[in-house]
Tab-separated table of C-alpha atoms and ligand atoms in Angstrom:
chain	number	residue	atom	x	y	z
A	5	MET	CA	-11.129	52.791	79.816
A	6	ASP	CA	-8.964	54.615	82.358
A	7	GLY	CA	-5.951	56.304	80.772
A	8	ASP	CA	-2.628	55.879	82.486
A	9	VAL	CA	-1.816	59.573	82.532
A	10	VAL	CA	-2.073	60.940	86.041
A	11	VAL	CA	-3.140	64.554	86.054
A	12	ARG	CA	-4.025	66.688	89.032
A	13	PRO	CA	-6.960	68.704	87.695
A	14	GLU	CA	-6.160	71.896	89.585
A	15	GLU	CA	-2.632	71.908	88.165
A	16	ASN	CA	-3.708	71.593	84.578
A	17	PRO	CA	-6.827	73.620	83.971
A	18	VAL	CA	-6.636	74.266	80.227
A	19	THR	CA	-5.360	71.152	78.486
A	20	THR	CA	-7.425	68.224	77.263
A	21	ALA	CA	-5.778	65.923	79.811
A	22	GLY	CA	-6.784	68.346	82.564
A	23	ALA	CA	-10.352	68.557	81.283
A	24	VAL	CA	-10.612	64.766	81.105
A	25	ALA	CA	-9.315	64.430	84.636
A	26	ARG	CA	-11.826	66.993	85.902
A	27	ALA	CA	-14.647	65.199	84.092
A	28	LYS	CA	-13.641	61.934	85.789
A	29	ALA	CA	-13.609	63.664	89.150
A	30	THR	CA	-17.210	64.752	88.513
A	31	ALA	CA	-18.665	61.439	87.271
A	32	VAL	CA	-22.200	61.084	88.569
A	33	PRO	CA	-23.171	58.106	90.797
A	34	ALA	CA	-26.221	56.263	89.445
A	35	SER	CA	-28.315	56.293	92.646
A	36	GLU	CA	-28.867	60.039	92.974
A	37	THR	CA	-29.217	60.579	89.250
A	38	LEU	CA	-31.980	58.073	88.639
A	39	PRO	CA	-35.037	60.258	89.367
A	40	TRP	CA	-33.665	63.034	87.139
A	41	LEU	CA	-32.701	60.690	84.366
A	42	ILE	CA	-36.006	58.842	84.366
A	43	SER	CA	-38.038	62.063	84.313
A	44	ALA	CA	-35.847	63.445	81.530
A	45	VAL	CA	-36.429	60.343	79.409
A	46	LEU	CA	-40.190	60.436	80.027
A	47	VAL	CA	-40.598	64.142	79.263
A	48	GLY	CA	-38.276	63.870	76.262
A	49	LEU	CA	-40.204	60.947	74.792
A	50	ALA	CA	-43.561	62.621	75.462
A	51	LEU	CA	-42.462	65.790	73.632
A	52	TYR	CA	-41.069	63.736	70.754
A	53	PHE	CA	-44.394	61.904	70.546
A	54	PHE	CA	-46.618	64.995	70.660
A	55	ILE	CA	-44.645	66.908	68.069
A	56	GLY	CA	-43.817	64.003	65.771
A	57	ILE	CA	-46.629	61.500	65.969
A	58	ASP	CA	-49.748	62.387	68.012
A	59	GLN	CA	-52.988	62.890	66.075
A	60	GLY	CA	-51.426	61.420	62.976
A	61	ALA	CA	-51.255	57.677	63.345
A	62	VAL	CA	-52.422	57.609	66.982
A	63	SER	CA	-54.052	60.256	69.120
A	64	VAL	CA	-53.922	61.063	72.823
A	65	PHE	CA	-55.822	64.353	72.623
A	66	GLY	CA	-58.813	62.830	70.874
A	67	ASP	CA	-60.109	63.648	67.440
A	68	THR	CA	-59.300	67.346	67.215
A	69	SER	CA	-56.103	67.669	65.237
A	70	TYR	CA	-54.943	70.909	66.817
A	71	VAL	CA	-51.498	69.663	67.903
A	72	HIS	CA	-50.945	68.063	64.517
A	73	GLU	CA	-52.031	71.178	62.670
A	74	LEU	CA	-49.960	73.577	64.746
A	75	ALA	CA	-46.674	71.641	64.514
A	76	HIS	CA	-47.530	70.428	61.021
A	77	ASP	CA	-44.696	72.031	59.034
A	78	ALA	CA	-42.096	71.017	61.612
A	79	ARG	CA	-43.386	67.461	61.509
A	80	HIS	CA	-42.754	67.257	57.761
A	81	PHE	CA	-39.434	69.080	57.985
A	82	LEU	CA	-38.136	66.917	60.841
A	83	GLY	CA	-38.714	63.790	58.790
A	84	PHE	CA	-41.782	62.402	60.565
A	85	PRO	CA	-44.414	60.717	58.405
A	86	CYS	CA	-47.378	63.025	57.711
A	87	HIS	CA	-49.990	63.305	54.984
B	27	MET	CA	-21.878	67.922	88.875
B	28	GLU	CA	-25.210	66.251	89.604
B	29	ALA	CA	-27.664	64.828	87.098
B	30	ARG	CA	-29.861	67.888	87.595
B	31	SER	CA	-27.231	70.235	86.138
B	32	PHE	CA	-26.810	68.021	83.106
B	33	VAL	CA	-30.540	67.711	82.460
B	34	LEU	CA	-31.117	71.466	82.795
B	35	ARG	CA	-28.205	72.195	80.466
B	36	GLY	CA	-29.678	69.692	78.021
B	37	VAL	CA	-32.935	71.662	78.009
B	38	VAL	CA	-31.120	74.972	77.471
B	39	ALA	CA	-28.827	73.648	74.743
B	40	GLY	CA	-31.735	71.852	73.049
B	41	GLY	CA	-33.863	75.009	73.151
B	42	VAL	CA	-31.077	77.076	71.596
B	43	ALA	CA	-30.549	74.400	68.917
B	44	GLY	CA	-34.296	74.424	68.218
B	45	LEU	CA	-34.285	78.223	67.796
B	46	VAL	CA	-31.448	78.004	65.273
B	47	ALA	CA	-33.266	75.218	63.403
B	48	TRP	CA	-36.433	77.352	63.417
B	49	LEU	CA	-34.659	80.276	61.722
B	50	PHE	CA	-33.220	77.833	59.202
B	51	ALA	CA	-36.659	76.351	58.562
B	52	LEU	CA	-38.225	79.793	57.974
B	53	VAL	CA	-35.729	80.498	55.202
B	54	PHE	CA	-35.204	77.058	53.633
B	55	ALA	CA	-38.233	74.893	54.441
B	56	GLU	CA	-41.224	77.193	54.110
B	57	PRO	CA	-40.782	78.055	50.399
B	58	GLN	CA	-40.681	74.324	49.563
B	59	ILE	CA	-43.673	73.594	51.805
B	60	GLU	CA	-45.666	76.386	50.142
B	61	ALA	CA	-44.785	74.988	46.706
B	62	ALA	CA	-45.837	71.503	47.828
B	63	ILE	CA	-49.176	72.757	49.188
B	64	ALA	CA	-49.836	74.656	45.958
B	65	TYR	CA	-49.163	71.436	44.040
B	66	GLU	CA	-51.487	69.504	46.337
B	67	GLU	CA	-54.324	72.014	45.859
B	68	GLY	CA	-53.897	72.147	42.089
B	69	ARG	CA	-53.862	68.392	41.899
B	70	GLY	CA	-56.965	68.109	44.078
B	71	GLU	CA	-58.851	70.374	41.664
B	72	ALA	CA	-57.626	68.418	38.650
B	73	GLU	CA	-58.629	65.120	40.262
B	74	GLN	CA	-62.062	66.464	41.025
B	75	ALA	CA	-62.550	67.777	37.504
B	76	LEU	CA	-61.586	64.359	36.198
B	77	ALA	CA	-64.030	62.629	38.543
B	78	VAL	CA	-66.870	64.994	37.609
B	79	ALA	CA	-66.144	64.457	33.904
B	80	GLY	CA	-66.404	60.739	34.616
B	81	GLY	CA	-69.911	61.241	36.016
B	82	ALA	CA	-69.211	61.496	39.763
B	83	ALA	CA	-70.981	64.078	41.914
B	84	PRO	CA	-68.754	67.048	42.843
B	85	ALA	CA	-67.405	66.698	46.391
B	86	GLY	CA	-68.534	69.267	48.971
B	87	GLY	CA	-66.451	72.285	50.048
B	88	ALA	CA	-62.825	72.626	51.046
B	89	GLU	CA	-61.318	71.163	54.220
B	90	GLU	CA	-61.880	73.390	57.217
B	91	GLU	CA	-58.743	75.065	58.468
B	92	ILE	CA	-57.983	74.531	62.161
B	93	VAL	CA	-54.737	76.466	62.237
B	94	SER	CA	-54.192	79.020	59.464
B	95	ARG	CA	-51.288	78.600	57.044
B	96	GLY	CA	-49.852	81.880	58.303
B	97	VAL	CA	-49.611	80.543	61.870
B	98	GLN	CA	-48.379	77.116	60.768
B	99	ALA	CA	-45.605	78.609	58.673
B	100	THR	CA	-44.245	80.900	61.398
B	101	LEU	CA	-45.182	80.206	65.015
B	102	GLY	CA	-46.244	76.597	64.449
B	103	VAL	CA	-43.017	75.496	62.836
B	104	GLY	CA	-41.153	77.344	65.617
B	105	ILE	CA	-43.026	75.507	68.373
B	106	GLY	CA	-42.291	72.246	66.591
B	107	MET	CA	-38.574	72.908	66.120
B	108	VAL	CA	-37.959	74.254	69.633
B	109	GLY	CA	-40.075	71.459	71.134
B	110	ILE	CA	-38.076	68.797	69.318
B	111	GLY	CA	-34.861	70.590	70.303
B	112	ILE	CA	-35.864	70.328	73.975
B	113	ALA	CA	-37.011	66.715	73.528
B	114	VAL	CA	-33.725	65.553	72.026
B	115	GLY	CA	-31.839	67.796	74.473
B	116	LEU	CA	-33.400	65.825	77.342
B	117	LEU	CA	-32.649	62.423	75.810
B	118	PHE	CA	-29.169	63.593	74.895
B	119	ALA	CA	-28.523	64.772	78.466
B	120	VAL	CA	-29.409	61.329	79.825
B	121	ALA	CA	-26.978	59.567	77.476
B	122	TYR	CA	-24.319	62.153	78.261
B	123	THR	CA	-24.732	61.848	82.043
B	124	LEU	CA	-24.260	58.091	81.875
B	125	LEU	CA	-20.979	58.540	79.959
B	126	HIS	CA	-19.555	61.637	81.651
B	127	GLY	CA	-16.382	60.857	83.571
B	128	ARG	CA	-16.466	57.224	82.499
B	129	VAL	CA	-14.666	57.684	79.179
B	130	ALA	CA	-11.338	59.366	78.482
B	131	LEU	CA	-12.824	62.302	76.610
B	132	ARG	CA	-13.173	65.895	77.695
B	133	PRO	CA	-16.786	67.079	78.062
B	134	ARG	CA	-17.022	69.144	74.878
B	135	VAL	CA	-15.667	66.260	72.796
B	136	LEU	CA	-17.958	63.735	74.458
B	137	ALA	CA	-20.940	66.080	73.984
B	138	LEU	CA	-20.250	66.395	70.266
B	139	LEU	CA	-19.806	62.627	69.957
B	140	VAL	CA	-23.110	61.887	71.722
B	141	ALA	CA	-24.854	64.506	69.556
B	142	GLY	CA	-23.362	62.879	66.451
B	143	ALA	CA	-24.661	59.496	67.604
B	144	GLY	CA	-28.122	60.999	68.137
B	145	PHE	CA	-28.135	62.563	64.669
B	146	LEU	CA	-26.994	59.287	63.107
B	147	THR	CA	-29.523	57.024	64.820
B	148	ILE	CA	-32.586	59.176	65.410
B	149	TYR	CA	-32.539	61.019	62.081
B	150	ALA	CA	-29.898	60.202	59.453
B	151	THR	CA	-30.198	56.403	59.278
B	152	PRO	CA	-34.034	56.383	59.134
B	153	PHE	CA	-33.764	59.160	56.504
B	154	VAL	CA	-31.852	56.848	54.146
B	155	LYS	CA	-34.829	54.475	53.982
B	156	TYR	CA	-37.727	56.863	54.606
B	157	PRO	CA	-36.603	60.395	53.726
B	158	ALA	CA	-38.408	63.491	54.973
B	159	SER	CA	-41.204	64.481	52.591
B	160	PRO	CA	-43.127	67.710	52.033
B	161	PRO	CA	-46.950	67.846	52.052
B	162	ALA	CA	-48.562	66.082	49.031
B	163	VAL	CA	-45.868	63.384	49.115
B	164	GLY	CA	-47.511	60.731	51.255
B	165	SER	CA	-50.936	59.153	51.265
B	166	ASP	CA	-53.495	59.699	54.045
B	167	GLU	CA	-54.374	56.016	54.068
B	168	THR	CA	-50.869	54.843	54.892
B	169	ILE	CA	-50.058	57.226	57.772
B	170	GLY	CA	-50.298	54.406	60.331
B	171	ASP	CA	-48.010	52.062	58.409
B	172	ARG	CA	-45.556	54.824	57.593
B	173	THR	CA	-45.317	55.924	61.225
B	174	ALA	CA	-44.729	52.354	62.423
B	175	LEU	CA	-42.060	51.732	59.777
B	176	TYR	CA	-40.327	55.003	60.602
B	177	LEU	CA	-40.203	54.185	64.307
B	178	VAL	CA	-38.848	50.712	63.518
B	179	MET	CA	-35.992	52.427	61.675
B	180	VAL	CA	-35.348	54.821	64.606
B	181	ILE	CA	-35.397	52.101	67.272
B	182	GLY	CA	-33.441	49.687	65.069
B	183	SER	CA	-30.716	52.297	64.547
B	184	LEU	CA	-30.432	52.894	68.306
B	185	VAL	CA	-30.142	49.155	68.968
B	186	PHE	CA	-27.582	48.755	66.180
B	187	LEU	CA	-25.444	51.558	67.568
B	188	ALA	CA	-25.502	49.922	70.995
B	189	ALA	CA	-24.431	46.643	69.358
B	190	ALA	CA	-21.642	48.398	67.435
B	191	VAL	CA	-20.363	50.064	70.625
B	192	ALA	CA	-20.405	46.714	72.451
B	193	VAL	CA	-18.423	45.060	69.638
B	194	THR	CA	-15.923	47.941	69.635
B	195	ARG	CA	-15.350	47.619	73.380
B	196	LEU	CA	-14.861	43.864	73.117
B	197	LEU	CA	-12.267	44.166	70.367
B	198	ARG	CA	-10.462	47.216	71.642
B	199	GLU	CA	-7.710	45.421	73.559
B	200	ARG	CA	-7.013	42.988	70.773
B	201	LEU	CA	-7.224	45.318	67.749
B	202	GLY	CA	-6.431	48.725	69.183
B	203	THR	CA	-8.898	51.623	69.324
B	204	TRP	CA	-8.725	52.628	65.648
B	205	ASN	CA	-9.402	49.188	64.204
B	206	ALA	CA	-12.003	48.344	66.836
B	207	VAL	CA	-13.931	51.521	65.942
B	208	LEU	CA	-13.705	50.633	62.251
B	209	VAL	CA	-15.139	47.186	62.934
B	210	GLY	CA	-17.900	48.768	65.027
B	211	GLY	CA	-18.702	51.079	62.105
B	212	VAL	CA	-18.952	48.142	59.725
B	213	VAL	CA	-21.247	46.325	62.167
B	214	TYR	CA	-23.551	49.361	62.345
B	215	VAL	CA	-23.705	49.856	58.582
B	216	ALA	CA	-24.262	46.146	57.928
B	217	LEU	CA	-27.094	45.828	60.460
B	218	ALA	CA	-28.765	49.007	59.204
B	219	ALA	CA	-28.466	47.804	55.597
B	220	ILE	CA	-30.088	44.481	56.474
B	221	LEU	CA	-33.008	46.190	58.205
B	222	MET	CA	-33.472	48.587	55.270
B	223	SER	CA	-33.570	45.745	52.761
B	224	VAL	CA	-36.096	43.808	54.847
B	225	LEU	CA	-38.531	46.706	55.410
B	226	PRO	CA	-40.861	47.577	52.508
B	227	GLY	CA	-40.579	50.756	50.484
B	228	LEU	CA	-43.573	53.044	51.018
B	229	GLY	CA	-44.745	52.434	47.453
B	230	GLU	CA	-44.873	48.718	48.207
B	231	LEU	CA	-47.551	49.081	50.887
B	232	THR	CA	-50.683	47.163	49.868
B	233	ILE	CA	-52.934	50.212	49.507
B	234	ASN	CA	-50.420	51.864	47.183
B	235	VAL	CA	-49.802	48.735	45.137
B	236	VAL	CA	-53.549	48.413	44.532
B	237	GLU	CA	-53.743	52.028	43.428
B	238	SER	CA	-50.703	52.389	41.200
B	239	GLY	CA	-48.694	49.177	41.173
B	240	PRO	CA	-45.512	48.558	43.168
B	241	ARG	CA	-43.205	51.579	43.401
B	242	VAL	CA	-40.372	52.722	45.646
B	243	SER	CA	-42.133	55.725	47.160
B	244	GLU	CA	-45.415	57.589	47.404
B	245	THR	CA	-44.223	60.599	45.424
B	246	PRO	CA	-47.204	61.559	43.210
B	247	LEU	CA	-47.016	60.446	39.594
B	248	PRO	CA	-48.646	62.507	36.826
B	249	LEU	CA	-52.453	62.445	36.801
B	250	ARG	CA	-53.679	60.908	33.541
B	251	ASP	CA	-57.068	60.597	31.882
B	252	ALA	CA	-58.420	57.355	30.411
B	253	SER	CA	-56.419	57.825	27.194
B	254	GLY	CA	-53.180	58.247	29.165
B	255	ALA	CA	-52.767	61.960	28.453
B	256	ILE	CA	-51.251	63.904	31.378
B	257	LEU	CA	-53.812	66.194	33.028
B	258	TYR	CA	-51.613	67.293	35.901
B	259	PRO	CA	-47.839	66.770	36.269
B	260	GLY	CA	-46.095	64.560	38.815
B	261	PHE	CA	-44.533	66.128	41.899
B	262	ASP	CA	-41.697	68.547	41.108
B	263	ALA	CA	-38.412	66.657	41.608
B	264	ASP	CA	-36.492	69.842	42.374
B	265	VAL	CA	-38.880	70.870	45.176
B	266	LEU	CA	-38.526	67.382	46.658
B	267	TYR	CA	-34.735	67.510	46.446
B	268	SER	CA	-34.475	70.976	47.995
B	269	PHE	CA	-36.848	70.029	50.786
B	270	ARG	CA	-34.857	66.917	51.673
B	271	VAL	CA	-31.475	68.620	51.573
B	272	ALA	CA	-32.867	71.384	53.795
B	273	SER	CA	-34.364	68.842	56.194
B	274	PHE	CA	-31.063	66.987	56.479
B	275	THR	CA	-29.142	70.209	57.009
B	276	ALA	CA	-31.584	71.420	59.650
B	277	GLN	CA	-31.133	68.230	61.671
B	278	ALA	CA	-27.338	68.409	61.360
B	279	LEU	CA	-27.596	71.979	62.614
B	280	LEU	CA	-29.947	71.004	65.444
B	281	TRP	CA	-27.718	68.229	66.793
B	282	GLY	CA	-24.504	70.146	66.123
B	283	VAL	CA	-25.632	73.234	68.042
B	284	LEU	CA	-26.990	71.004	70.818
B	285	GLY	CA	-23.631	69.247	71.230
B	286	LEU	CA	-21.531	72.398	71.024
B	287	VAL	CA	-23.656	74.494	73.395
B	288	PHE	CA	-24.061	71.650	75.889
B	289	GLY	CA	-20.329	70.852	75.896
B	290	GLY	CA	-19.468	74.514	76.381
B	291	LEU	CA	-21.945	74.902	79.257
B	292	VAL	CA	-20.666	71.786	81.040
B	293	GLU	CA	-17.001	72.748	80.733
B	294	ARG	CA	-17.748	76.238	82.013
B	295	ARG	CA	-19.613	74.830	84.988
B	296	ILE	CA	-16.845	72.351	85.852
B	297	ALA	CA	-14.180	75.041	85.543
B	298	ARG	CA	-16.189	77.179	87.980
B	299	GLU	CA	-16.589	74.290	90.435
B	300	THR	CA	-12.873	73.544	90.280
B	301	ALA	CA	-12.030	77.204	90.893
B	302	ASP	CA	-14.452	77.306	93.858
B	303	ARG	CA	-12.843	74.244	95.372
B	304	ALA	CA	-9.401	75.733	94.923
B	305	THR	CA	-10.481	78.946	96.698
B	306	GLU	CA	-12.021	76.960	99.563
B	307	ALA	CA	-8.874	74.913	99.922
B	308	SER	CA	-6.646	77.976	100.051
B	309	ALA	CA	-8.914	79.626	102.661
B	310	PHE	CA	-7.878	77.057	105.259
C	25	ZN	ZN1	-48.735	66.983	56.615
């Protein structure tokens, strides 16, 4: 996907070509990113689950429906199935 | 930039997007939700009166309230919107990090593109089959089935987008970028359409078919007595329409703000890093 335009980032700070070149210079290697990325996915999915689904169809916090009740309007409005 | 900076910016941008969606929800969602709850209560009373007239014993007291309507309609909806903003901000940041610097797009354009993909797959495509519904529209007995079907739509859409992107990349050299993207778009729409036609409508779920015959949705029909006379009307079509348009708009706003704020934050950070490096270099 590499473009054939050669741009020295420091010479071209404002244009799109310059911004693309700077982005390429700051691409993140997979090894050091993995712990951050995995935690972000886990926390993101957990939040999605607790706000959208928990205590409706399945429940982690047992039979009290406090989480469901509190986020109830958002659950409907965000498109999740509810009562 | 390291992954950490992207993830933290995802949380910030998602939180800001959630706040904006919260304000939107207070103005445009709550009136519809209140109308839907009023309908639900009125209908419950009418159903009970009908049952009592038919010889059934009156059911005991109202449902106990765990969180008051006042809290649900203000703080509760805020916690939900900001929480979802942060959740999708985190997932968004992961997708963005994997693409950053690997495609010929500047950060703010890539951020908006990834946000658009998130809106399309996680919300808009599932919405076409199973649209957002206010309280009273949706049966308690089918919550498990409805949740499973909804998640199938979400996961299916994500898989289909990945397939469409793969097809686009394969064809890019042969067809050129424009045509390859068009073919990818057709692949996505076709796969999504197939899944939608295979999955049942909510009104086709067994419990609902037994109760009121096969229908498209669970939107309440009028309540009738034995002679067929209407005792209580069906759900107000205008409330349903307004609620769904508002829901769709709120999600567009959520993902749009997320993409714009995130892209802006990343470009600012990179510009600062570049400037720092330039200063260091000139110090020697
Ligand atoms: Zn509900």
